[in-house]
Short mmCIF file of C-alpha atoms in Angstrom, two decimals:
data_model
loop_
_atom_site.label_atom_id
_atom_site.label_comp_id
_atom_site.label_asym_id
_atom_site.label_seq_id
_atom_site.Cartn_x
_atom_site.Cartn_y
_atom_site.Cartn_z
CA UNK A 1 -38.68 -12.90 -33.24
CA UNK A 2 -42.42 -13.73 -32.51
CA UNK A 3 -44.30 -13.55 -29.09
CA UNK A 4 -46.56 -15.53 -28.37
CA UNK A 5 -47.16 -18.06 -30.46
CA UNK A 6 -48.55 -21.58 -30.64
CA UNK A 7 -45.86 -23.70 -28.98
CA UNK A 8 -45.31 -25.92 -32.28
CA UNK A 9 -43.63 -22.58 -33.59
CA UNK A 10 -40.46 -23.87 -31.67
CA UNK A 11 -40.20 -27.21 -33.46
CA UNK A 12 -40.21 -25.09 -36.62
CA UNK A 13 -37.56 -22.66 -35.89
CA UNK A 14 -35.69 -25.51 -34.16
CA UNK A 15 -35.41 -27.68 -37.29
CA UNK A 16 -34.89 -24.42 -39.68
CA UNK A 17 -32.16 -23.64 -36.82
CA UNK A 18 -30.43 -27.36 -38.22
CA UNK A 19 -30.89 -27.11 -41.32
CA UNK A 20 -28.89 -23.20 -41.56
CA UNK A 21 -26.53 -24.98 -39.09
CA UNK A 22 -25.75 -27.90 -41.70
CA UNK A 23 -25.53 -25.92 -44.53
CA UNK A 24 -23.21 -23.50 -42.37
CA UNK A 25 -25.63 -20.31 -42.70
CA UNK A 26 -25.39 -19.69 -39.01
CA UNK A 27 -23.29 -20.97 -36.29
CA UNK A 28 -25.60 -20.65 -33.87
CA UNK A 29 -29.52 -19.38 -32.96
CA UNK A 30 -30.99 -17.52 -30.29
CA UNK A 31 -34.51 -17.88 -28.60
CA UNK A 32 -36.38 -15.27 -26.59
CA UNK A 33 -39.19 -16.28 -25.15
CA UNK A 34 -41.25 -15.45 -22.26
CA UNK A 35 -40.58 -17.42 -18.64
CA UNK A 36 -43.23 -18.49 -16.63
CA UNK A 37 -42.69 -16.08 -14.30
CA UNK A 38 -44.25 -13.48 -16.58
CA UNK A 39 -47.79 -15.19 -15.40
CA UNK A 40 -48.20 -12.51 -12.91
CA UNK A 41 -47.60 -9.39 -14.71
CA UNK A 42 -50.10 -10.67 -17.14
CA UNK A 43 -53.02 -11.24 -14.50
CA UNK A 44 -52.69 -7.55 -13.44
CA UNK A 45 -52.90 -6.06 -16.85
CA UNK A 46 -56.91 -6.66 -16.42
CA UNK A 47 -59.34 -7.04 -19.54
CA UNK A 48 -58.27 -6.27 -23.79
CA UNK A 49 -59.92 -2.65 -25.00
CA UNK A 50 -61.02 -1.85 -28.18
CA UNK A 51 -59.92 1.25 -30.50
CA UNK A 52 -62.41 3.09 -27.82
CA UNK A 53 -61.39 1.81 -24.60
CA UNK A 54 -63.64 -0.17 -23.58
CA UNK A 55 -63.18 -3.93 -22.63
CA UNK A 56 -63.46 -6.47 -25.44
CA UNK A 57 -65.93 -9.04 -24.17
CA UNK A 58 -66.38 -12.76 -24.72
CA UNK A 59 -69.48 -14.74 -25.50
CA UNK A 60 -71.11 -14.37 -22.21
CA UNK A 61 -70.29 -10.67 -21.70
CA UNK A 62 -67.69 -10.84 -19.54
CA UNK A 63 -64.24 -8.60 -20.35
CA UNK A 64 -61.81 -10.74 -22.17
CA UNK A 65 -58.78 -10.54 -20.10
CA UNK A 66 -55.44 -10.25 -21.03
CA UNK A 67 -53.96 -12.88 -19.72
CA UNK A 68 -56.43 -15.43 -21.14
CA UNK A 69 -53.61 -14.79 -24.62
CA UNK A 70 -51.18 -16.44 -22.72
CA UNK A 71 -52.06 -19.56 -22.17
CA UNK A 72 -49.71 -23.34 -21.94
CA UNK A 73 -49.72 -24.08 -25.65
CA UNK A 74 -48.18 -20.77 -26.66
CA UNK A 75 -44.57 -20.38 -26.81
CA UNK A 76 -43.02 -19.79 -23.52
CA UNK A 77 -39.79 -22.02 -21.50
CA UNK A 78 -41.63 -24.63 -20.51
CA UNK A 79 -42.54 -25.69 -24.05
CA UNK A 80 -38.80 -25.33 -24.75
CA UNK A 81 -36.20 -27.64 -23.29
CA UNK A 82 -37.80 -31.17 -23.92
CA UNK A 83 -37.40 -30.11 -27.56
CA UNK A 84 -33.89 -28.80 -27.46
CA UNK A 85 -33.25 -31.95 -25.06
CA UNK A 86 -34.90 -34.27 -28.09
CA UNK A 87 -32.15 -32.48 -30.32
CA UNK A 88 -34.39 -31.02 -32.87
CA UNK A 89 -32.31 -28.25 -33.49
CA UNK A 90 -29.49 -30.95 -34.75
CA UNK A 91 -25.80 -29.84 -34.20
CA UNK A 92 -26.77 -26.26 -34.11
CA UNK A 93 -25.69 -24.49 -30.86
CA UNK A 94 -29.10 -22.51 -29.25
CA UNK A 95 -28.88 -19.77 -26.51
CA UNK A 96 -32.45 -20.31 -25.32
CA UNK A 97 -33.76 -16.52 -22.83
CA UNK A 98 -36.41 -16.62 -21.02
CA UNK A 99 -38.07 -13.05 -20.73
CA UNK A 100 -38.91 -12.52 -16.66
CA UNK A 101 -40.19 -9.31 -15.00
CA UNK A 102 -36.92 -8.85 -13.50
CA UNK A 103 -36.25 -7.42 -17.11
CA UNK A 104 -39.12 -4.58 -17.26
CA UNK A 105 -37.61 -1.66 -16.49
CA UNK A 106 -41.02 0.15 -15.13
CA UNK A 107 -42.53 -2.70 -13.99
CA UNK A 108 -42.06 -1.41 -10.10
CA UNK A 109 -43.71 2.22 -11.44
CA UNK A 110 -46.48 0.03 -13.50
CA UNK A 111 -47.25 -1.38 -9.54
CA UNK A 112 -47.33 1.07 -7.54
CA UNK A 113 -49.77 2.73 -10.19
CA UNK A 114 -51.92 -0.35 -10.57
CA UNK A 115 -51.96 -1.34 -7.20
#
């Protein structure tokens, strides 16, 4: 498992995912990655910190916010079907997840805190 990586991350796995497949390693792979729904958690979790505390800040001094990490070329569902559609992953059978809030079990508690 990885989070957030560059998106060409899937066309590795995917191909690795055929090649255990034809050499009958695995019968199948699994994905997780994050939906795009998770957009707006990010945006409320405000700006990085340091070992201190304090906000990391970029080259104009501005805080470096979070969601800034998460950007369209990392690996999230969108980058995911038109390569599983392309059938990079060969015969092997995928189970592709996409990660939503839905799934956070505080996430109501994290808003009514950061509100």
């Amino acid at each position: 498992m990885e989070w957030n990586s560059k998106d060409q991350t899937f066309d590795r796995d995917l191909h690795a995912f055929r090649a255990f497949h034809e050499c009958d390693s695995i019968d199948a792979a699994v994905l997780l990655a994050r939906s795009a729904s998770l957009d707006t958690v990010f945006e409320k979790l405000g700006p990085e910190l340091d070992r201190d505390g304090n906000p990391r800040l970029d080259g104009k001094g501005r805080p470096r916010l979070i969601e800034s990490k998460y950007g369209a070329s990392t690996t999230w569902m969108g980058k995911l079907p038109y390569r599983v559609n392309a059938g990079r992953h060969g015969g092997c059978p995928v189970l592709a997840v996409g990660i939503t809030p839905e799934l956070m079990t505080d996430r109501e508690e994290y808003d009514r805190e950061h509100a």
